[in-house]
CSV table of C-alpha atoms in Angstrom, one decimal:
chain,number,residue,atom,x,y,z
J,1,MET,CA,103.3,41.0,102.5
J,2,THR,CA,105.5,42.5,99.9
J,3,VAL,CA,108.7,41.1,98.6
J,4,PRO,CA,111.7,43.1,99.8
J,5,THR,CA,113.7,44.8,97.1
J,6,ALA,CA,117.2,46.2,97.0
J,7,ALA,CA,117.6,49.9,97.6
J,8,PRO,CA,117.7,52.1,94.4
J,9,GLY,CA,121.0,52.0,92.7
J,10,ARG,CA,122.0,48.7,94.4
J,11,ARG,CA,121.9,45.2,93.0
J,12,LEU,CA,122.0,41.9,94.9
J,13,PRO,CA,125.1,39.8,94.5
J,14,LEU,CA,124.9,37.6,91.4
J,15,VAL,CA,124.7,34.4,93.4
J,16,LEU,CA,121.5,35.7,95.1
J,17,ARG,CA,119.7,37.1,92.1
J,18,ASN,CA,120.6,34.2,89.7
J,19,ARG,CA,119.6,31.0,91.4
J,20,ALA,CA,120.9,28.7,88.7
J,21,PHE,CA,124.4,30.2,88.8
J,22,GLY,CA,124.4,30.5,92.6
J,23,THR,CA,123.5,26.8,93.0
J,24,VAL,CA,126.3,25.7,90.6
J,25,TRP,CA,128.7,28.0,92.3
J,26,VAL,CA,128.0,26.4,95.7
J,27,GLY,CA,128.5,23.0,94.1
J,28,GLN,CA,131.9,24.1,92.8
J,29,VAL,CA,132.8,25.5,96.3
J,30,LEU,CA,132.1,22.1,97.7
J,31,THR,CA,134.1,20.1,95.1
J,32,GLN,CA,137.2,22.3,95.3
J,33,ALA,CA,137.0,22.5,99.1
J,34,ALA,CA,136.9,18.7,99.1
J,35,VAL,CA,139.9,18.3,96.8
J,36,ARG,CA,141.9,21.0,98.7
J,37,MET,CA,141.0,19.4,102.0
J,38,PHE,CA,142.2,16.0,100.7
J,39,GLN,CA,145.4,17.5,99.4
J,40,VAL,CA,146.3,19.4,102.6
J,41,GLY,CA,145.2,16.6,104.9
J,42,THR,CA,146.9,13.8,103.0
J,43,SER,CA,150.2,15.8,102.6
J,44,TRP,CA,150.2,16.3,106.4
J,45,TRP,CA,149.4,12.6,106.9
J,46,LEU,CA,152.3,11.6,104.8
J,47,ILE,CA,154.8,14.0,106.4
J,48,GLY,CA,153.6,13.6,110.0
J,49,TYR,CA,152.4,10.0,110.2
J,50,ALA,CA,152.9,7.7,107.2
J,51,ALA,CA,156.3,8.5,105.8
J,52,SER,CA,158.2,10.7,108.3
J,53,GLY,CA,161.6,9.4,107.2
J,54,SER,CA,161.3,10.8,103.6
J,55,GLY,CA,158.3,13.0,104.0
J,56,GLY,CA,159.4,15.6,101.5
J,57,LEU,CA,159.6,13.1,98.6
J,58,ALA,CA,156.4,11.4,99.7
J,59,ALA,CA,154.4,14.6,99.8
J,60,GLY,CA,156.0,15.9,96.6
J,61,LEU,CA,155.1,12.7,94.8
J,62,PHE,CA,151.5,12.9,96.2
J,63,MET,CA,151.1,16.5,94.9
J,64,CYS,CA,152.6,15.4,91.6
J,65,VAL,CA,150.0,12.6,91.2
J,66,SER,CA,147.2,15.1,92.2
J,67,THR,CA,148.1,17.4,89.3
J,68,LEU,CA,148.9,15.1,86.5
J,69,PRO,CA,145.3,14.5,85.3
J,70,ALA,CA,144.8,18.2,84.5
J,71,VAL,CA,148.0,18.2,82.4
J,72,ILE,CA,147.7,15.0,80.5
J,73,SER,CA,143.9,14.9,79.9
J,74,ALA,CA,143.4,18.3,78.3
J,75,PRO,CA,142.5,17.1,74.8
J,76,LEU,CA,140.1,14.6,76.3
J,77,VAL,CA,138.5,17.2,78.5
J,78,ALA,CA,138.1,19.6,75.6
J,79,ARG,CA,136.3,17.0,73.5
J,80,ALA,CA,134.1,16.0,76.4
J,81,ILE,CA,133.1,19.6,77.1
J,82,THR,CA,132.4,20.2,73.5
J,83,ARG,CA,130.3,17.1,72.9
J,84,CYS,CA,128.5,16.6,76.3
J,85,ALA,CA,125.8,18.5,78.0
J,86,HIS,CA,127.6,20.7,80.6
J,87,GLY,CA,125.2,19.9,83.4
J,88,SER,CA,125.5,16.2,82.9
J,89,LEU,CA,129.3,16.4,82.8
J,90,LEU,CA,129.5,18.4,86.0
J,91,ARG,CA,127.2,15.9,87.8
J,92,ALA,CA,129.2,13.0,86.6
J,93,ALA,CA,132.5,14.5,87.7
J,94,ALA,CA,131.2,15.4,91.1
J,95,GLY,CA,129.5,12.0,91.6
J,96,GLY,CA,132.5,10.0,90.4
J,97,ALA,CA,134.8,11.9,92.9
J,98,GLY,CA,132.3,11.2,95.7
J,99,ALA,CA,132.3,7.5,94.9
J,100,ALA,CA,136.1,7.4,94.9
J,101,ALA,CA,136.3,9.2,98.2
J,102,ALA,CA,133.7,7.0,99.8
J,103,ALA,CA,135.6,3.9,98.7
J,104,LEU,CA,138.8,5.2,100.3
J,105,ALA,CA,137.0,6.0,103.5
J,106,VAL,CA,135.7,2.5,103.8
J,107,TRP,CA,139.1,1.0,103.1
J,108,ALA,CA,140.9,3.3,105.6
J,109,GLY,CA,138.2,2.6,108.2
J,110,THR,CA,138.5,-1.2,108.0
J,111,SER,CA,142.2,-1.7,107.6
J,112,ASP,CA,145.6,0.0,107.5
J,113,LEU,CA,145.7,2.1,104.4
J,114,PRO,CA,148.8,1.7,102.2
J,115,VAL,CA,150.4,4.9,100.8
J,116,ALA,CA,149.7,3.7,97.3
J,117,ALA,CA,146.0,3.8,97.9
J,118,ALA,CA,146.1,7.4,98.9
J,119,TYR,CA,148.0,8.1,95.7
J,120,ALA,CA,145.4,6.2,93.7
J,121,ALA,CA,142.5,8.2,95.3
J,122,ALA,CA,144.3,11.5,94.6
J,123,LEU,CA,144.6,10.5,91.0
J,124,ALA,CA,140.8,9.7,90.8
J,125,LEU,CA,139.8,12.9,92.5
J,126,ALA,CA,142.1,15.1,90.4
J,127,THR,CA,140.8,13.4,87.2
J,128,CYS,CA,137.2,14.3,88.1
J,129,GLN,CA,138.2,17.9,89.0
J,130,ALA,CA,140.1,18.2,85.7
J,131,PHE,CA,136.7,17.8,83.9
J,132,PHE,CA,134.7,19.8,86.4
J,133,ASP,CA,136.6,23.1,86.5
J,134,PRO,CA,137.0,24.0,82.8
J,135,CYS,CA,133.5,22.7,82.2
J,136,LEU,CA,132.1,25.1,84.7
J,137,THR,CA,134.2,28.0,83.3
J,138,THR,CA,132.9,27.2,79.8
J,139,SER,CA,129.3,27.0,80.9
J,140,VAL,CA,129.2,30.4,82.6
J,141,PRO,CA,127.4,32.0,79.6
J,142,GLU,CA,124.7,29.3,79.9
J,143,LEU,CA,123.9,30.4,83.4
J,144,VAL,CA,124.1,34.3,83.3
J,145,GLU,CA,123.4,37.2,81.0
J,146,ASP,CA,126.3,38.8,79.0
J,147,GLU,CA,126.5,41.8,81.3
J,148,ASP,CA,127.0,39.5,84.3
J,149,ILE,CA,129.9,37.4,82.8
J,150,GLU,CA,132.6,39.2,84.7
J,151,ALA,CA,130.8,39.1,88.0
J,152,ALA,CA,130.1,35.3,87.4
J,153,THR,CA,133.8,34.9,86.6
J,154,GLY,CA,134.7,36.5,89.8
J,155,PHE,CA,132.4,34.3,91.9
J,156,GLU,CA,133.4,31.2,90.0
J,157,LEU,CA,137.1,31.8,90.4
J,158,SER,CA,136.8,32.8,94.0
J,159,THR,CA,135.9,29.2,94.6
J,160,GLN,CA,139.5,28.2,94.9
J,161,SER,CA,140.2,30.8,97.6
J,162,LEU,CA,137.1,29.6,99.5
J,163,ALA,CA,138.3,26.1,99.1
J,164,GLY,CA,141.7,27.1,100.3
J,165,LEU,CA,140.1,28.5,103.5
J,166,GLY,CA,137.7,25.6,104.1
J,167,GLY,CA,140.0,22.8,103.0
J,168,ALA,CA,143.1,24.2,104.6
J,169,LEU,CA,141.4,24.7,107.9
J,170,LEU,CA,139.8,21.3,108.0
J,171,GLY,CA,142.3,19.0,106.2
J,172,ALA,CA,145.1,18.7,108.7
J,173,LEU,CA,142.8,19.0,111.7
J,174,ILE,CA,140.7,16.1,110.5
J,175,VAL,CA,143.7,14.0,110.0
J,176,ASP,CA,145.0,14.8,113.5
J,177,GLY,CA,141.5,13.9,114.9
J,178,GLY,CA,140.0,11.2,112.7
J,179,GLY,CA,142.8,10.0,110.5
J,180,ILE,CA,142.7,9.5,106.7
J,181,ALA,CA,139.3,7.7,107.0
J,182,GLY,CA,137.6,10.7,108.5
J,183,LEU,CA,139.3,12.9,105.8
J,184,ALA,CA,138.0,10.7,103.0
J,185,ALA,CA,134.5,10.5,104.5
J,186,GLY,CA,134.3,14.3,104.7
J,187,CYS,CA,135.4,14.6,101.0
J,188,ALA,CA,132.7,12.1,100.0
J,189,VAL,CA,130.0,14.1,101.6
J,190,ALA,CA,131.1,17.3,99.9
J,191,TYR,CA,131.3,15.7,96.5
J,192,CYS,CA,127.9,14.0,96.8
J,193,ALA,CA,126.2,17.2,98.0
J,194,ALA,CA,127.7,19.1,95.0
J,195,ALA,CA,126.4,16.5,92.6
J,196,ALA,CA,122.9,16.7,94.2
J,197,LEU,CA,122.9,20.5,93.9
J,198,ILE,CA,123.9,20.6,90.2
J,199,THR,CA,121.2,18.1,89.5
J,200,THR,CA,118.6,20.7,90.3
J,201,VAL,CA,120.0,23.3,87.8
J,202,ARG,CA,118.8,23.7,84.2
J,203,PHE,CA,121.6,24.9,81.9
J,204,ARG,CA,120.6,27.0,78.9
J,205,THR,CA,121.6,25.8,75.5
J,206,ALA,CA,122.9,28.1,72.8
J,207,ASP,CA,119.4,28.1,71.2
J,208,ALA,CA,117.8,29.0,74.5
J,209,GLN,CA,120.2,31.9,75.0
J,210,ALA,CA,119.3,33.2,71.6
J,211,SER,CA,115.6,32.9,72.3
J,212,ASP,CA,115.9,34.9,75.6
J,213,THR,CA,117.1,37.9,73.7
J,214,ALA,CA,114.7,37.6,70.7
J,215,ASP,CA,111.2,38.9,70.5
J,216,ALA,CA,108.4,36.4,70.1
J,217,ALA,CA,107.5,37.8,66.7
J,218,ASP,CA,111.1,37.4,65.5
J,219,ALA,CA,111.6,33.8,66.8
J,220,ALA,CA,111.4,32.2,63.3
J,221,ASP,CA,113.8,34.7,61.8
J,222,ALA,CA,116.3,34.2,64.6
J,223,ALA,CA,116.2,30.5,64.2
J,224,ALA,CA,116.8,30.8,60.4
J,225,ASP,CA,119.8,33.2,61.1
J,226,ALA,CA,121.2,30.7,63.6
J,227,ASP,CA,121.0,27.9,61.0
J,228,THR,CA,122.8,30.1,58.5
J,229,GLU,CA,125.5,31.0,60.9
J,230,ARG,CA,126.1,27.4,61.8
J,231,ALA,CA,126.3,26.4,58.2
J,232,GLU,CA,128.8,29.1,57.5
J,233,ALA,CA,130.9,28.5,60.7
J,234,PRO,CA,134.5,27.7,60.2
J,235,PRO,CA,135.8,24.2,61.2
J,236,ARG,CA,136.6,23.8,64.8
J,237,ARG,CA,140.3,24.5,65.5
J,238,THR,CA,142.8,22.4,67.3
J,239,LEU,CA,144.5,23.4,70.5
J,240,ARG,CA,147.7,24.2,68.6
J,241,GLN,CA,145.8,26.5,66.2
J,242,ILE,CA,143.9,28.2,69.0
J,243,LEU,CA,147.1,29.2,70.9
J,244,GLY,CA,148.9,30.0,67.6
J,245,ALA,CA,146.2,32.5,66.8
J,246,LEU,CA,146.5,34.2,70.2
J,247,PRO,CA,150.2,35.1,70.6
J,248,TYR,CA,149.5,37.6,73.4
J,249,VAL,CA,147.5,35.1,75.4
J,250,ARG,CA,150.1,32.4,74.7
J,251,ALA,CA,152.9,34.5,76.1
J,252,ILE,CA,150.9,35.3,79.2
J,253,LEU,CA,150.2,31.6,79.8
J,254,LEU,CA,153.9,30.8,79.4
J,255,CYS,CA,154.9,33.5,82.0
J,256,PHE,CA,152.5,32.2,84.5
J,257,ALA,CA,153.4,28.6,83.8
J,258,ALA,CA,157.0,29.5,84.7
J,259,ALA,CA,155.9,31.3,87.8
J,260,ASN,CA,153.8,28.3,88.9
J,261,LEU,CA,157.0,26.2,89.0
J,262,PHE,CA,157.8,28.2,92.2
J,263,THR,CA,154.5,29.4,93.6
J,264,THR,CA,152.8,26.0,93.6
J,265,ALA,CA,155.7,24.5,95.6
J,266,VAL,CA,154.3,26.3,98.6
J,267,PHE,CA,151.9,23.4,99.1
J,268,VAL,CA,154.9,21.1,99.7
J,269,VAL,CA,157.1,23.6,101.4
J,270,MET,CA,154.6,24.8,104.1
J,271,PRO,CA,154.0,21.3,105.7
J,272,LEU,CA,157.7,20.7,105.6
J,273,TYR,CA,158.3,24.1,107.2
J,274,THR,CA,155.7,23.4,109.9
J,275,ALA,CA,157.3,20.1,110.8
J,276,SER,CA,161.0,21.0,110.6
J,277,VAL,CA,161.2,24.8,111.5
J,278,LEU,CA,158.1,25.6,113.5
J,279,HIS,CA,157.7,22.1,115.0
J,280,GLY,CA,153.9,22.6,114.9
J,281,ASP,CA,151.0,20.3,114.4
J,282,GLY,CA,147.9,20.1,112.1
J,283,ALA,CA,146.6,23.3,113.6
J,284,THR,CA,149.7,25.2,112.5
J,285,VAL,CA,149.4,23.8,109.0
J,286,SER,CA,145.7,24.9,109.0
J,287,LEU,CA,146.6,28.4,110.0
J,288,LEU,CA,149.2,28.8,107.3
J,289,GLU,CA,147.1,27.3,104.6
J,290,ALA,CA,144.1,29.4,105.7
J,291,SER,CA,146.2,32.6,105.6
J,292,LEU,CA,147.0,31.8,102.0
J,293,GLY,CA,143.4,31.1,101.2
J,294,ALA,CA,142.1,34.2,103.0
J,295,GLY,CA,144.5,36.3,101.0
J,296,THR,CA,143.4,34.7,97.7
J,297,LEU,CA,139.7,35.3,98.6
J,298,LEU,CA,140.4,39.0,99.4
J,299,GLY,CA,142.3,39.3,96.1
J,300,SER,CA,139.5,37.6,94.2
J,301,PHE,CA,136.9,40.2,95.4
J,302,THR,CA,139.2,43.2,94.9
J,303,GLY,CA,141.1,42.3,91.8
J,304,ALA,CA,138.9,44.0,89.3
J,305,ARG,CA,139.4,47.3,91.1
J,306,VAL,CA,143.2,47.3,90.9
J,307,PRO,CA,144.1,49.9,88.3
J,308,GLY,CA,146.6,49.2,85.5
J,309,ARG,CA,147.0,47.1,82.4
J,310,PRO,CA,146.8,43.4,83.1
J,311,SER,CA,150.5,42.8,82.2
J,312,VAL,CA,151.6,45.6,84.6
J,313,VAL,CA,149.4,44.4,87.4
J,314,GLY,CA,150.4,40.8,86.9
J,315,SER,CA,154.1,41.7,87.0
J,316,ALA,CA,153.7,43.8,90.1
J,317,CYS,CA,151.8,41.0,91.8
J,318,LEU,CA,154.5,38.4,91.0
J,319,GLY,CA,157.2,40.8,92.4
J,320,ALA,CA,155.2,41.2,95.6
J,321,MET,CA,154.8,37.5,95.8
J,322,ALA,CA,158.6,37.0,95.5
J,323,LEU,CA,159.1,39.4,98.5
J,324,ALA,CA,156.4,37.7,100.5
J,325,LEU,CA,157.7,34.2,99.9
J,326,ALA,CA,161.2,35.2,100.9
J,327,VAL,CA,159.9,36.2,104.4
J,328,PRO,CA,159.7,32.7,105.9
J,329,GLY,CA,163.2,32.1,104.7
J,330,LEU,CA,164.4,35.0,106.8
J,331,ILE,CA,162.1,35.2,109.8
J,332,ALA,CA,160.8,32.0,111.5
J,333,ALA,CA,157.9,33.7,113.4
J,334,LEU,CA,154.4,32.2,112.9
J,335,PRO,CA,152.5,35.6,112.8
J,336,VAL,CA,154.9,37.1,110.3
J,337,ILE,CA,154.8,34.0,108.1
J,338,ALA,CA,151.0,34.0,108.2
J,339,GLY,CA,151.0,37.7,107.1
J,340,ALA,CA,153.4,36.9,104.2
J,341,LEU,CA,151.1,34.1,103.0
J,342,LEU,CA,148.1,36.5,103.2
J,343,VAL,CA,149.9,38.9,100.9
J,344,THR,CA,150.9,36.0,98.6
J,345,GLY,CA,147.3,34.8,98.4
J,346,TRP,CA,146.0,38.3,97.6
J,347,CYS,CA,148.4,38.5,94.7
J,348,VAL,CA,147.2,35.2,93.4
J,349,GLY,CA,143.5,36.4,93.6
J,350,VAL,CA,144.2,39.6,91.8
J,351,ILE,CA,146.1,37.8,89.0
J,352,GLY,CA,143.3,35.3,88.6
J,353,VAL,CA,140.4,37.8,88.2
J,354,ARG,CA,142.3,40.1,85.8
J,355,PHE,CA,143.6,37.5,83.5
J,356,VAL,CA,140.7,35.0,83.3
J,357,ALA,CA,138.3,37.9,82.6
J,358,LEU,CA,140.8,39.0,79.9
J,359,PHE,CA,140.7,35.5,78.4
J,360,GLN,CA,136.9,35.4,78.5
J,361,ARG,CA,137.0,38.5,76.2
J,362,LEU,CA,139.9,37.5,73.9
J,363,VAL,CA,139.0,33.9,73.2
J,364,PRO,CA,136.3,33.3,70.6
J,365,THR,CA,133.2,31.5,72.0
J,366,ALA,CA,133.7,28.5,69.7
J,367,ASP,CA,137.3,28.0,71.1
J,368,LYS,CA,136.5,28.4,74.8
J,369,PRO,CA,136.0,24.7,75.6
J,370,ALA,CA,139.3,23.8,74.2
J,371,PHE,CA,141.1,26.9,75.4
J,372,PHE,CA,140.1,26.6,79.1
J,373,ALA,CA,141.0,23.0,79.1
J,374,VAL,CA,144.5,23.7,77.6
J,375,MET,CA,144.8,26.8,80.0
J,376,GLN,CA,144.4,24.5,82.9
J,377,ALA,CA,146.9,22.0,81.4
J,378,VAL,CA,149.5,24.7,80.6
J,379,LEU,CA,149.3,26.4,84.0
J,380,GLY,CA,149.4,23.0,85.7
J,381,ALA,CA,152.1,21.5,83.7
J,382,THR,CA,154.8,22.7,86.0
J,383,PHE,CA,153.0,21.6,89.2
J,384,PRO,CA,154.1,18.0,89.0
J,385,VAL,CA,157.6,19.0,88.3
J,386,ALA,CA,157.6,21.6,91.2
J,387,SER,CA,156.1,19.0,93.6
J,388,LEU,CA,158.7,16.4,92.9
J,389,LEU,CA,161.6,18.9,92.7
J,390,PHE,CA,160.8,20.7,96.0
J,391,GLY,CA,159.8,17.5,97.7
J,392,LEU,CA,163.1,15.9,96.8
J,393,LEU,CA,165.0,19.0,97.8
J,394,GLY,CA,163.1,19.1,101.1
J,395,ASP,CA,164.8,15.9,102.2
J,396,HIS,CA,168.3,17.5,101.6
J,397,LEU,CA,167.8,21.3,102.1
J,398,SER,CA,166.2,23.2,104.9
J,399,ALA,CA,162.7,24.5,104.4
J,400,ARG,CA,163.9,28.1,104.9
J,401,THR,CA,166.3,27.6,101.9
J,402,LEU,CA,163.4,26.3,99.8
J,403,CYS,CA,161.4,29.5,100.6
J,404,LEU,CA,164.3,31.7,99.3
J,405,ILE,CA,164.5,29.5,96.1
J,406,GLN,CA,160.8,30.1,95.5
J,407,ALA,CA,161.2,33.8,95.9
J,408,ALA,CA,164.2,34.1,93.5
J,409,GLY,CA,162.5,32.0,90.9
J,410,LEU,CA,159.6,34.4,90.6
J,411,VAL,CA,161.7,37.4,89.6
J,412,PRO,CA,162.4,36.4,86.0
J,413,ALA,CA,158.7,35.6,85.4
J,414,ALA,CA,157.7,39.0,86.7
J,415,LEU,CA,160.2,40.8,84.4
J,416,ALA,CA,159.1,38.7,81.4
J,417,LEU,CA,155.5,39.6,81.9
J,418,LEU,CA,156.3,43.3,82.3
J,419,LEU,CA,158.2,43.3,79.0
J,420,LEU,CA,155.5,41.7,77.0
J,421,PRO,CA,154.6,43.7,73.9
J,422,GLY,CA,151.1,45.3,73.9
J,423,HIS,CA,148.2,43.4,72.4
J,424,SER,CA,147.7,44.4,68.7
J,425,ARG,CA,144.4,45.7,67.6
J,426,THR,CA,142.7,44.4,64.5
J,427,ALA,CA,139.2,45.6,64.0
J,428,ASP,CA,138.2,42.9,61.6
J,429,ASP,CA,139.8,40.0,63.5
J,430,PRO,CA,137.1,38.2,65.7
J,431,VAL,CA,139.8,37.4,68.2
J,432,THR,CA,141.4,40.8,68.5
J,433,GLY,CA,138.4,43.1,67.8
J,434,PRO,CA,137.2,46.0,69.8
J,435,VAL,CA,135.8,43.9,72.6
J,436,ALA,CA,139.0,41.9,73.0
J,437,ASP,CA,141.1,45.1,73.0
J,438,ARG,CA,139.0,46.6,75.7
J,439,GLY,CA,139.9,43.7,77.9
J,440,ALA,CA,143.6,43.6,77.0
J,441,ASP,CA,144.5,47.3,77.0
J,442,SER,CA,142.0,49.1,79.2
J,443,ALA,CA,142.9,50.2,82.7
J,444,ALA,CA,140.7,47.4,84.1
J,445,PRO,CA,137.6,45.5,83.4
J,446,SER,CA,134.6,47.2,84.8
J,447,PRO,CA,134.1,46.2,88.5
J,448,ALA,CA,131.2,43.8,89.0
J,449,PRO,CA,128.6,44.5,91.7
J,450,ALA,CA,129.5,42.8,94.9
J,451,ALA,CA,132.2,40.7,93.4
J,452,GLY,CA,135.3,41.8,91.8
J,453,GLY,CA,136.8,38.5,92.3
J,454,ALA,CA,138.9,35.7,90.7
J,455,ARG,CA,140.8,32.6,91.3
């Protein structure tokens, strides 16, 4: 029997033709689905069951706690990614989250769970995820060949949208059916399965990557050249130096950090909207969250095919998000709101694939561990503020008013991104050389087979 092959001119999706990357990608799908399921489910538990009198503030504080680790641990994460084997760090992060979720499930199953325990569990899970996500992004070149980096970035970033679908669909429904104990048990299973999958993968080291591209006869010369390059390599730069050397990237990060102050509030606003405006249950929350996740997934797999410079595409997407987020403030109809969230998610997916692929090209390899950690911190820095602010406002203003505030807040960020000056080209600069310029100024990164996607 012969092994089936793809038709001429076609290639299998990266996750099928690269077993190592596919396995790690599935592991990330499980971890982010688990953390999203926990966030959605616990937010609904706080609003609908545990703290109905001040549900907005309780849910906002919970989301704040869930995002703090990514912000405050960026330097520690960067050092850990630089010094530790990436496979070991990924396994430890997934395993630690599984243990925390299992402990919470046992506690909730044997006694009444205090709200503080849910906050503590959220802090533990978010800390593990703060190590997992940038570590996986940094390790992409250890799993795939250079020509597959963009496709790998699309698949890796599409994890969040898959997590949005799976986690949003299951989180609130599990809480309605099995309480917080069932929710924590499901998260524990997902995390432990991810750790087990990653254990089976062998990550290539830098030396192994070099040997894959060198002929056997030239192996000794390649090793000698690598030793010379390491000896002549400049000292590792600090986070401040990295961002200082990348003004174009820094400006983009600041624009999206400002936008995130309003976009990420949707995770607090939607449960409040469901309870106070739609008078729905966990199934309604699941539908709205799943609409957002489905849109993000669609944007992840089509983002690389959207024409235009990244800054123009990003500005247009932020403007479209502003219009979509205003819809729930004007029309309180479930199908219309679900459609608006679908559009919002698509914009998020497009922005993710275009800009993370851009950063992969602009940032020097030696700086990537620190950069992706600080990227997560910068983009997440406004999340705790947004969660607390909109949660507190949710106890005093209507959910429909909160939607309009979100929409208005995105307009300045969209204009600022559109007005960014073009990326300067410097042929002899390793950061802004020809490869970097191609990512910054071309119409679009070349579409990847079977995956255009992004976060």
